[in-house]
Tab-separated table of C-alpha atoms in Angstrom:
chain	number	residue	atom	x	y	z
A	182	UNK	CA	0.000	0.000	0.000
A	183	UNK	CA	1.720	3.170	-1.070
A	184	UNK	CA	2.260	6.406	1.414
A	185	UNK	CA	1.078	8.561	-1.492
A	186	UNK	CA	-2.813	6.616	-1.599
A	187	UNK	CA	-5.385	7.771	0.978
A	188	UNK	CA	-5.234	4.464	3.048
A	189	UNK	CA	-1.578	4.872	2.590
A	190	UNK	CA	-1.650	8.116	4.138
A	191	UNK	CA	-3.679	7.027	6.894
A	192	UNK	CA	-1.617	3.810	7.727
A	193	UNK	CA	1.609	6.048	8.004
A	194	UNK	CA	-0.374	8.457	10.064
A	195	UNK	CA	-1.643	5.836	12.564
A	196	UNK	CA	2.027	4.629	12.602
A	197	UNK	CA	2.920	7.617	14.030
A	198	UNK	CA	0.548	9.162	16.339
A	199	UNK	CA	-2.260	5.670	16.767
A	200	UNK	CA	-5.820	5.213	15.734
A	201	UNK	CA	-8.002	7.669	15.751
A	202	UNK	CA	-10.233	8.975	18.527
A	203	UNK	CA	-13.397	7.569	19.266
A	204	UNK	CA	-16.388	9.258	17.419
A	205	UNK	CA	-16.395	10.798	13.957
A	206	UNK	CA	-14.453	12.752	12.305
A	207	UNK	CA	-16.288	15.961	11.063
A	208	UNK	CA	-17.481	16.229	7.288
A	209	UNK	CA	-15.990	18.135	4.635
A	210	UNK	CA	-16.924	19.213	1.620
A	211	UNK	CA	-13.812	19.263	-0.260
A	212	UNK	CA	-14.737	20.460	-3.529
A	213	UNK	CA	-16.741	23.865	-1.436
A	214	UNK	CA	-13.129	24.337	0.724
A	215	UNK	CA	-11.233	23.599	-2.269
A	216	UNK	CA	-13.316	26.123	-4.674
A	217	UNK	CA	-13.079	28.683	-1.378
A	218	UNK	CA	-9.605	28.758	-1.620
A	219	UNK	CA	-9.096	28.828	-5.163
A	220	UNK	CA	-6.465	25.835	-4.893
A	221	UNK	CA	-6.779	21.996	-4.380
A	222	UNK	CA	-5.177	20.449	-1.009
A	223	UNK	CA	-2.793	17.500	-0.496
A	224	UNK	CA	-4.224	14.104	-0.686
A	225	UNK	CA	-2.693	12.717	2.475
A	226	UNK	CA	-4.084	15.991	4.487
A	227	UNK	CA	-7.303	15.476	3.549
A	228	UNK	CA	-7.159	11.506	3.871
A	229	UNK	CA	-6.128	11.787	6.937
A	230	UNK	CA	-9.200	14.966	8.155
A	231	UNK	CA	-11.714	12.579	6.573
A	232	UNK	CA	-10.713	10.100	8.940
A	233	UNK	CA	-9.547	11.888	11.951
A	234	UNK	CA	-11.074	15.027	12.177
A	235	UNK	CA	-9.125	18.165	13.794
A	236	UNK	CA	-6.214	16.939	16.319
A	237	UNK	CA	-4.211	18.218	19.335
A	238	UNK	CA	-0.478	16.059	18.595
A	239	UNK	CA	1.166	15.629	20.857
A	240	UNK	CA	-0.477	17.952	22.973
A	241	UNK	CA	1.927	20.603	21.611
A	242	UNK	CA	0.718	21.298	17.879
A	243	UNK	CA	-3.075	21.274	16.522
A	244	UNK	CA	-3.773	19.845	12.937
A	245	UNK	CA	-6.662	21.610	11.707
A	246	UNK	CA	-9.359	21.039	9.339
A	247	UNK	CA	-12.642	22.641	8.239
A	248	UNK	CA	-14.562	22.871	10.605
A	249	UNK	CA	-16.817	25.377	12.577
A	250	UNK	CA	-17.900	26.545	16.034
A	251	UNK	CA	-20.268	28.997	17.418
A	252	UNK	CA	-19.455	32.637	16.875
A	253	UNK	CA	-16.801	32.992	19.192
A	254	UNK	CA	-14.866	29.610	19.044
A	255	UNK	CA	-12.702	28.485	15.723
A	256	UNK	CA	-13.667	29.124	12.065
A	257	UNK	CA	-11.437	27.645	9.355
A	258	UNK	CA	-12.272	30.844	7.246
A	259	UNK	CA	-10.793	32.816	9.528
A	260	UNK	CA	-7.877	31.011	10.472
A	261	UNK	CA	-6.810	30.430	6.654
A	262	UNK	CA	-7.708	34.269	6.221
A	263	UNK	CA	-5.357	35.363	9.151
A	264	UNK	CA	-3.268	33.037	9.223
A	265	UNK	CA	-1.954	33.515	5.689
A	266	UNK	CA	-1.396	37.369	5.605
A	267	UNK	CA	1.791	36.398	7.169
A	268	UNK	CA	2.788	35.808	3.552
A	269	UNK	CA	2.007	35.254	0.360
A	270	UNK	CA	2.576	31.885	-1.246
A	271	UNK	CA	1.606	30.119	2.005
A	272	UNK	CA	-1.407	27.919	3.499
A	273	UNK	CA	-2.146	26.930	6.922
A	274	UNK	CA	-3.125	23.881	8.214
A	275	UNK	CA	-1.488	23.834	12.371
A	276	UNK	CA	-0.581	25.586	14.807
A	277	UNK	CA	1.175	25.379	17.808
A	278	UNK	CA	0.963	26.130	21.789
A	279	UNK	CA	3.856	28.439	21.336
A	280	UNK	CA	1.854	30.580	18.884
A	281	UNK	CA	3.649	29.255	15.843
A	282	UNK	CA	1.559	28.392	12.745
A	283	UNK	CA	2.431	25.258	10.149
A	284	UNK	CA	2.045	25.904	7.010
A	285	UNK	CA	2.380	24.821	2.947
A	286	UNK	CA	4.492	26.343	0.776
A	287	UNK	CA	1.997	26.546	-2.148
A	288	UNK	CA	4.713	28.228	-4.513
A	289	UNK	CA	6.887	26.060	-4.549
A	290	UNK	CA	4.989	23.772	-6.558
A	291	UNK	CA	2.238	23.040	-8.632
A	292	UNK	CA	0.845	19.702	-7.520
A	293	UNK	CA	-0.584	20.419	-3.765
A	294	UNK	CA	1.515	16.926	-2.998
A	295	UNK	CA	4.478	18.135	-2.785
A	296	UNK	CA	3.900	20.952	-0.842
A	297	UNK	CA	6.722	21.016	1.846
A	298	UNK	CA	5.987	22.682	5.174
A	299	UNK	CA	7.261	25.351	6.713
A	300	UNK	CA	6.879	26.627	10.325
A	301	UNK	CA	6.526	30.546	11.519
A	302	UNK	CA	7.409	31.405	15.026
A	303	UNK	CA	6.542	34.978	15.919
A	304	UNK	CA	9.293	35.066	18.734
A	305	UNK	CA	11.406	34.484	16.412
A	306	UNK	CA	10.119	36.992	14.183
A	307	UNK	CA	9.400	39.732	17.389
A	308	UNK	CA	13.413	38.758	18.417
A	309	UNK	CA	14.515	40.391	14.630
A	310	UNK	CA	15.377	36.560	13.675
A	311	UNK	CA	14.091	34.890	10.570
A	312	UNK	CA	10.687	33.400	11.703
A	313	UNK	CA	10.531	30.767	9.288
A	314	UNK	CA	11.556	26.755	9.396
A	315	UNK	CA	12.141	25.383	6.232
A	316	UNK	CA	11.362	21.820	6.926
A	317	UNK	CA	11.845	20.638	3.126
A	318	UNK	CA	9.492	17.841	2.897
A	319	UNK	CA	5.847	16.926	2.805
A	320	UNK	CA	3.190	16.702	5.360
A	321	UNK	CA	3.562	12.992	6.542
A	322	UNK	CA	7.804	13.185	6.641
A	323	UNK	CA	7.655	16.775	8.859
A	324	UNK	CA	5.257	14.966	11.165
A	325	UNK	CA	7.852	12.358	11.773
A	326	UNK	CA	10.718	14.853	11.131
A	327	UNK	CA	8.582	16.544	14.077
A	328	UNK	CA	8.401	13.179	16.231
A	329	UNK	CA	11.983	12.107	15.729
A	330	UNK	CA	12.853	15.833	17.106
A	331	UNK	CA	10.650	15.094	20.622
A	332	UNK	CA	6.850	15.416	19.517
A	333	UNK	CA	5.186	12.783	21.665
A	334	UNK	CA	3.284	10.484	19.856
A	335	UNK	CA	0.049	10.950	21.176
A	336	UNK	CA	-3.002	12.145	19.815
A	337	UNK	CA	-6.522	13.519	20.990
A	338	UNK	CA	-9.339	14.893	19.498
A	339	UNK	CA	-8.885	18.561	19.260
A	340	UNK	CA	-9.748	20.611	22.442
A	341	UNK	CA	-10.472	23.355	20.264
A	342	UNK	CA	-13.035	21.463	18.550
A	343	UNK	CA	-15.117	21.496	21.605
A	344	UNK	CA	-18.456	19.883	21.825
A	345	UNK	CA	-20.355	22.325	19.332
A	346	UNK	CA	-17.841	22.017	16.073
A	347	UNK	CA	-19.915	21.278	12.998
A	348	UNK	CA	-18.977	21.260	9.243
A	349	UNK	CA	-17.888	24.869	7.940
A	350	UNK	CA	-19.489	26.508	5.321
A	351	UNK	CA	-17.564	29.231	2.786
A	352	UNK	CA	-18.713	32.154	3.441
A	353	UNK	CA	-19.620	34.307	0.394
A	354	UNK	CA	-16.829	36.243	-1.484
A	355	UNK	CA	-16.612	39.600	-0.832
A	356	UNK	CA	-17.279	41.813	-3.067
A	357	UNK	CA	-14.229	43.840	-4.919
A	358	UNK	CA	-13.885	47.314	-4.323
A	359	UNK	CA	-16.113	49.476	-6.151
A	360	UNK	CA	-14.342	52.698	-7.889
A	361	UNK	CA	-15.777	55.000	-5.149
A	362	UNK	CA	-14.308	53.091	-2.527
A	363	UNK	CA	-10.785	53.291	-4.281
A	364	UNK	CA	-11.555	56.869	-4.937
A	365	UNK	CA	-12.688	57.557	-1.028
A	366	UNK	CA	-9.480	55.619	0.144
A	367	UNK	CA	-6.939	57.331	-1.832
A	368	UNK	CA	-8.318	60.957	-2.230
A	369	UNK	CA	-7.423	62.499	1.127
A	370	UNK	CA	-10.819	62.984	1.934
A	371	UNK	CA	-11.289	63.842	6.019
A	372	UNK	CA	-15.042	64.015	6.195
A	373	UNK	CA	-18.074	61.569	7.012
A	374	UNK	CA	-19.093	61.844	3.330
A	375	UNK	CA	-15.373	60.060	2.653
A	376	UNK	CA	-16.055	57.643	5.368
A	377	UNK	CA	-19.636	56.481	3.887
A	378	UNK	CA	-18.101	56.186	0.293
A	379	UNK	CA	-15.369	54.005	1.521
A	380	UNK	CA	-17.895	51.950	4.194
A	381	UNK	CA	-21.200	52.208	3.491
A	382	UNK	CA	-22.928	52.695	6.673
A	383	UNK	CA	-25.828	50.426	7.819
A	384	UNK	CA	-29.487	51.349	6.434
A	385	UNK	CA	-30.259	50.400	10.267
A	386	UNK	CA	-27.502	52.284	12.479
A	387	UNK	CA	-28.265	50.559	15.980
A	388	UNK	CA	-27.476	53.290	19.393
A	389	UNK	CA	-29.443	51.720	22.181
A	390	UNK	CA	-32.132	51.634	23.441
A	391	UNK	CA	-31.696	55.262	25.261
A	392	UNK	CA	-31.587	58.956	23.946
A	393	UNK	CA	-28.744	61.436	23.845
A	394	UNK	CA	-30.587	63.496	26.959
A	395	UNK	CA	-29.725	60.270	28.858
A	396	UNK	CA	-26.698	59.797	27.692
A	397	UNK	CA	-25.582	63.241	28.583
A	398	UNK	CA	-27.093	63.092	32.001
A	399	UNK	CA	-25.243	60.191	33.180
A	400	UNK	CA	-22.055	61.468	31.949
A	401	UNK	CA	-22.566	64.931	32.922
A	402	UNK	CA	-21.516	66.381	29.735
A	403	UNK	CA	-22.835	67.060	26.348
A	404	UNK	CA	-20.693	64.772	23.840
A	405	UNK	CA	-18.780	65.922	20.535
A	406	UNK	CA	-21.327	66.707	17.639
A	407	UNK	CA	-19.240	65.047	15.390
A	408	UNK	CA	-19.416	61.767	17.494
A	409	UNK	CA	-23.048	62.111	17.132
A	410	UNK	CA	-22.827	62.345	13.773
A	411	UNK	CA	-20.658	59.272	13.134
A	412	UNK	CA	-22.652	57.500	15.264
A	413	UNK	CA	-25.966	58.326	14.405
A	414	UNK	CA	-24.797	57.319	10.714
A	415	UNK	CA	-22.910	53.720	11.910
A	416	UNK	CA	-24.353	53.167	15.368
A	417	UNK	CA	-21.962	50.727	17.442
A	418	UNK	CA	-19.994	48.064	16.128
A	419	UNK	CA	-16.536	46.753	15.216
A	420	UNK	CA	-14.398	48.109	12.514
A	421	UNK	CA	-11.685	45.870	10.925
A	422	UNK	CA	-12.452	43.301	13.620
A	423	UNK	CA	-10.237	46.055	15.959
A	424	UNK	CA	-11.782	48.703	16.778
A	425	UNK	CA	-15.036	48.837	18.807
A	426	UNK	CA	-17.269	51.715	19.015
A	427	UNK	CA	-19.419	51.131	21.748
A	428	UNK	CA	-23.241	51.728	21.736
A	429	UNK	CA	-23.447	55.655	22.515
A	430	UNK	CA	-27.437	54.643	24.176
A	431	UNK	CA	-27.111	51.437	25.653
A	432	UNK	CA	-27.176	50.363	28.967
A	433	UNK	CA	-24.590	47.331	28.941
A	434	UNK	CA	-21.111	46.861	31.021
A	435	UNK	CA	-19.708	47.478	27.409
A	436	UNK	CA	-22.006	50.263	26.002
A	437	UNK	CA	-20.827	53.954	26.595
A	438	UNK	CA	-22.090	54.679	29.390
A	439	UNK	CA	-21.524	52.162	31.771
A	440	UNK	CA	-17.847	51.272	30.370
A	441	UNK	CA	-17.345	55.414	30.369
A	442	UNK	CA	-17.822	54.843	34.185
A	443	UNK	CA	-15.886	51.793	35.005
A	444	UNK	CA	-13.060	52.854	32.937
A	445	UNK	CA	-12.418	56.051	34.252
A	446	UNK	CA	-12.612	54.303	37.780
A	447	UNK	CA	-10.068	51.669	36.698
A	448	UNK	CA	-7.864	54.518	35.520
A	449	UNK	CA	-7.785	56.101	38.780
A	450	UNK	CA	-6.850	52.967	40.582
A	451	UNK	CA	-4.568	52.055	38.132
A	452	UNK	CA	-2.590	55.702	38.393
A	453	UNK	CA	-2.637	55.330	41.927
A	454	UNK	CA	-0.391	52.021	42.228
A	455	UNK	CA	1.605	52.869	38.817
A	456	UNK	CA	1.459	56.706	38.243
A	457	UNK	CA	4.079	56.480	35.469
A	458	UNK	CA	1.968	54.891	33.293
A	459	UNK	CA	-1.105	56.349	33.848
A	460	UNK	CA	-0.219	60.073	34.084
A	461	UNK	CA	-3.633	61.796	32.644
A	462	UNK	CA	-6.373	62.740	34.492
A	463	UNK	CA	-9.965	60.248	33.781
A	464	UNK	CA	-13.091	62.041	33.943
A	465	UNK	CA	-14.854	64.132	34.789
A	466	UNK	CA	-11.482	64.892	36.609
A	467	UNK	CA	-10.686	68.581	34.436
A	468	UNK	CA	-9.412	67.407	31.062
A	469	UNK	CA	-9.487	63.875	31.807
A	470	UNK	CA	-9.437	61.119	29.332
A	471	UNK	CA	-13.387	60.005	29.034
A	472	UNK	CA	-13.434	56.315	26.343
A	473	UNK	CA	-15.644	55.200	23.845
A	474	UNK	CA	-14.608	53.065	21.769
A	475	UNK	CA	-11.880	50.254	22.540
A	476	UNK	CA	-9.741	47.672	20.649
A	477	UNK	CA	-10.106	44.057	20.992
A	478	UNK	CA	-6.732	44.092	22.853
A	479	UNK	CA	-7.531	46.404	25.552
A	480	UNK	CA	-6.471	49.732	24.146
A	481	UNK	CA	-8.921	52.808	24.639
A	482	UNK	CA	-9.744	55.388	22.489
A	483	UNK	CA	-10.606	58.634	24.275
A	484	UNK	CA	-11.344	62.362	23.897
A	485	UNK	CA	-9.660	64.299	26.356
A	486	UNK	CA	-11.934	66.382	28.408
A	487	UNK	CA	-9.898	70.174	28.223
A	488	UNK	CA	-12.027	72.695	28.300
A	489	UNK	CA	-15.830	73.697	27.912
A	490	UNK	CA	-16.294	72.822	24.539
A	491	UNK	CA	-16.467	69.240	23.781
A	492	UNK	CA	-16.038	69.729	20.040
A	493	UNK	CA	-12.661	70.838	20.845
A	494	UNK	CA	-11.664	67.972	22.918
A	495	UNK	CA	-8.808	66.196	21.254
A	496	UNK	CA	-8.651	62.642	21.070
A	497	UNK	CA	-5.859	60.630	22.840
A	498	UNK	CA	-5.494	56.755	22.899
A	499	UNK	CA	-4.608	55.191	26.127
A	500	UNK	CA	-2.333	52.011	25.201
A	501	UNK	CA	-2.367	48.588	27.199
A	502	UNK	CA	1.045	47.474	26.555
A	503	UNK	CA	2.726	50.555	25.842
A	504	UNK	CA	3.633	53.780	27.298
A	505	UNK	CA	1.283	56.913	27.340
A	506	UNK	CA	1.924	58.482	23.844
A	507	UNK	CA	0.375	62.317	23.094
A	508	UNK	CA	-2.981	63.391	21.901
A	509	UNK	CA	-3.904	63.036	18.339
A	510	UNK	CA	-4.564	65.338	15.492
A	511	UNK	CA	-7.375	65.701	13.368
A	512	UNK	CA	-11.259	64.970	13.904
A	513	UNK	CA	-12.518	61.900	14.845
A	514	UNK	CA	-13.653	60.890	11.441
A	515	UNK	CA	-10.032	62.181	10.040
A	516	UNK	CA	-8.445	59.926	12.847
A	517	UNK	CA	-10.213	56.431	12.066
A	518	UNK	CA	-10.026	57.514	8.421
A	519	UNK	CA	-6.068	57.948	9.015
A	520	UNK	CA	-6.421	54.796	10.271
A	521	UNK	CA	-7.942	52.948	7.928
A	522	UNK	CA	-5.859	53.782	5.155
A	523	UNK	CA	-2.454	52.785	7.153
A	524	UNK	CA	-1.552	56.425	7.825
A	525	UNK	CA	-1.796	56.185	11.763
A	526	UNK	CA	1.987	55.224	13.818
A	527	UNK	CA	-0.297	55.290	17.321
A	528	UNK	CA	-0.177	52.363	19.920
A	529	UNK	CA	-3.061	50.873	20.178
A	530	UNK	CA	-4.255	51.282	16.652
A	531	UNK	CA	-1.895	49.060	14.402
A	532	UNK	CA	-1.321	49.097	10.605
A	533	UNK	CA	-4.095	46.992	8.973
A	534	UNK	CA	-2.081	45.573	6.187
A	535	UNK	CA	1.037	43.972	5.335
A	536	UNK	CA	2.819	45.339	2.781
A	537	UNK	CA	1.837	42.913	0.055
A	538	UNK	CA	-2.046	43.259	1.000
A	539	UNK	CA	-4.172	45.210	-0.868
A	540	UNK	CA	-5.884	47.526	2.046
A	541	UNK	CA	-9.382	47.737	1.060
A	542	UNK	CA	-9.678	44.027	1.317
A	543	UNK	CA	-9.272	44.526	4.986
A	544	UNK	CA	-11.825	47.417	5.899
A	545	UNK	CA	-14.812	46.088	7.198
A	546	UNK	CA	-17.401	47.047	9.361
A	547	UNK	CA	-20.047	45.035	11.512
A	548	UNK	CA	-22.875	46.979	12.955
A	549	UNK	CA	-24.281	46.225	16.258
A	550	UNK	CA	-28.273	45.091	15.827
A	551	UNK	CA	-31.230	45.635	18.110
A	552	UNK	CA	-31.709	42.450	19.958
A	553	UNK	CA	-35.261	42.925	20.100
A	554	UNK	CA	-35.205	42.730	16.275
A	555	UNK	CA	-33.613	39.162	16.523
């Protein structure tokens, strides 16, 4: 029975790590994946998914395979999608504990079989060193490249799996960018007409369930008319999967309000035990930093409260893992605009693209909804 047939593949497989784990595997559609990705896979990866579903190895490196959780636990979309901005040329199918990623190098060959793998570290990368393992050979020899070099040879099915995984469906393409877009990105536009041409807003912007008179009574200040105005247009949500704008009229631990509130709090206690890196004021402290909007790492985006006149208040961002940089220039719809196009060098709001990425195939938005809609 040869290595290169399915069965052959699995044999050499179970020689390696054992039989499979009880249950079955989860279904793929190979031709959907296949058609998603615009390239076909390697027959021993896919023998092998077909007949043991995703796996932890080892319990130091996860073989993946298409499949699906609920909205917060693993997607193969989006792991192939993030994954393989680290490079062009490359597919992912593992990853590590150590936050490395194992991939294919799909230009190195035309037949999917005899793809050889390569391994990213990002320490590696993050020390200045080259990040990438050039293992040389195919799936089935780096596994036992991999084994020979201390991988135990023990398999279970894949904790990341979890009880809920299902069979993944490709989402639909996106659609390419329209000229207006391309003509909003690249014209130095600063205003919320630029914004809408380069994201169109949604016809349904959700605020809450509150009005601005509430809103303005619990923080004890009027808020930025421009604000308004963005928000009003895009209601709360997430842009780029980043940057969250929190509902400006909800009542939530995350909306405005409430997270205005806590924040601030937090600020204070946190300048009291490390004033070094918390050196601003927090509202409604005079000219203290007030949030609303945060990234998905922790970083807040703030006006800072100076003076009588909120429309003057510049914004600031207050970094989690780095120190306090100055207040930022421009409006807030210049600002995320700035942003968006890969103009920004601010903690806390990161380049969106890699240099070989086209950036409009990164700028998304998803709107919060009314969950009394649902």
């Amino acid at each position: 029975m040869s290595a290169t047939s399915p069965d052959g593949a699995v044999a050499a497989f179970a020689g390696l790590f054992g039989p499979p784990p009880e249950g079955p595997a989860i279904p793929v559609d190979w031709a959907a994946v296949e058609e998603w990705l615009g390239l076909p896979l390697p027959a021993d990866y896919k023998a092998i998914a077909e007949v043991y579903g995703p796996l932890d190895l080892g319990e130091r490196l996860w073989l993946q395979t298409p499949y699906a959780r609920d909205r917060e636990g693993f997607d193969y979309g989006h792991f192939v999608e993030e994954s393989r901005r680290t490079a062009p040329g490359v597919l992912p199918f593992g990853c590590t504990r150590t936050s490395g990623t194992l991939f294919w190098d799909t230009a190195a060959s035309d037949d999917p079989d005899a793809w050889p793998v390569l391994l990213h570290d990002p320490h590696a990368e993050r020390a200045g060193r080259d990040p990438w393992r050039r293992l040389g050979v195919t799936l089935l020899p780096a596994l036992a490249l991999l084994v020979d070099e201390g991988l135990p040879r023990t398999l279970a099915r894949s904790g990341l799996a979890g009880d809920s995984a299902g069979p993944w469906t490709p989402p639909p393409r996106r659609p390419a960018p329209t000229a207006a877009q391309r003509a909003a990105f690249t014209g130095g536009g600063t205003g919320l007409d630029t914004l809408t041409a380069l994201v169109p807003p949604p016809p349904e912007p959700y605020l809450g369930e509150r009005d601005w008179a509430w809103a303005h009574e619990r923080l004890g200040t009027r808020l930025p008319a421009e604000y308004v105005r963005l928000t009003e247009t895009y209601g709360g949500g997430v842009w780029c999967d980043w940057l969250r704008v929190k509902l400006p009229l909800g009542t939530g631990e995350h909306d405005l309000v409430p997270w205005a509130h806590w924040c601030t709090d937090n600020y204070r206690r946190l300048r009291a035990g490390f004033p070094d890196r918390h050196p601003l004021a927090a509202w409604p402290e005079p000219g203290g930093l007030l949030p609303f909007a945060s990234s998905i790492d922790g970083d807040q985006l703030c006006w800072l409260t100076e003076g009588d006149d909120p429309d003057a208040w510049p914004l600031i961002v207050f970094p989690r893992h780095d120190r306090q940089g100055s207040p930022l220039t421009g409006t807030l719809t210049g600002v995320l605009l700035a942003w968006l196009r890969g103009e920004l060098d601010v903690a806390g709001l990161p380049g969106l693209a890699y240099p070989h990425e086209d950036p409009l195939d990164l700028i998304t938005y998803e709107p919060r909804t009314d969950p009394r809609a649902r």
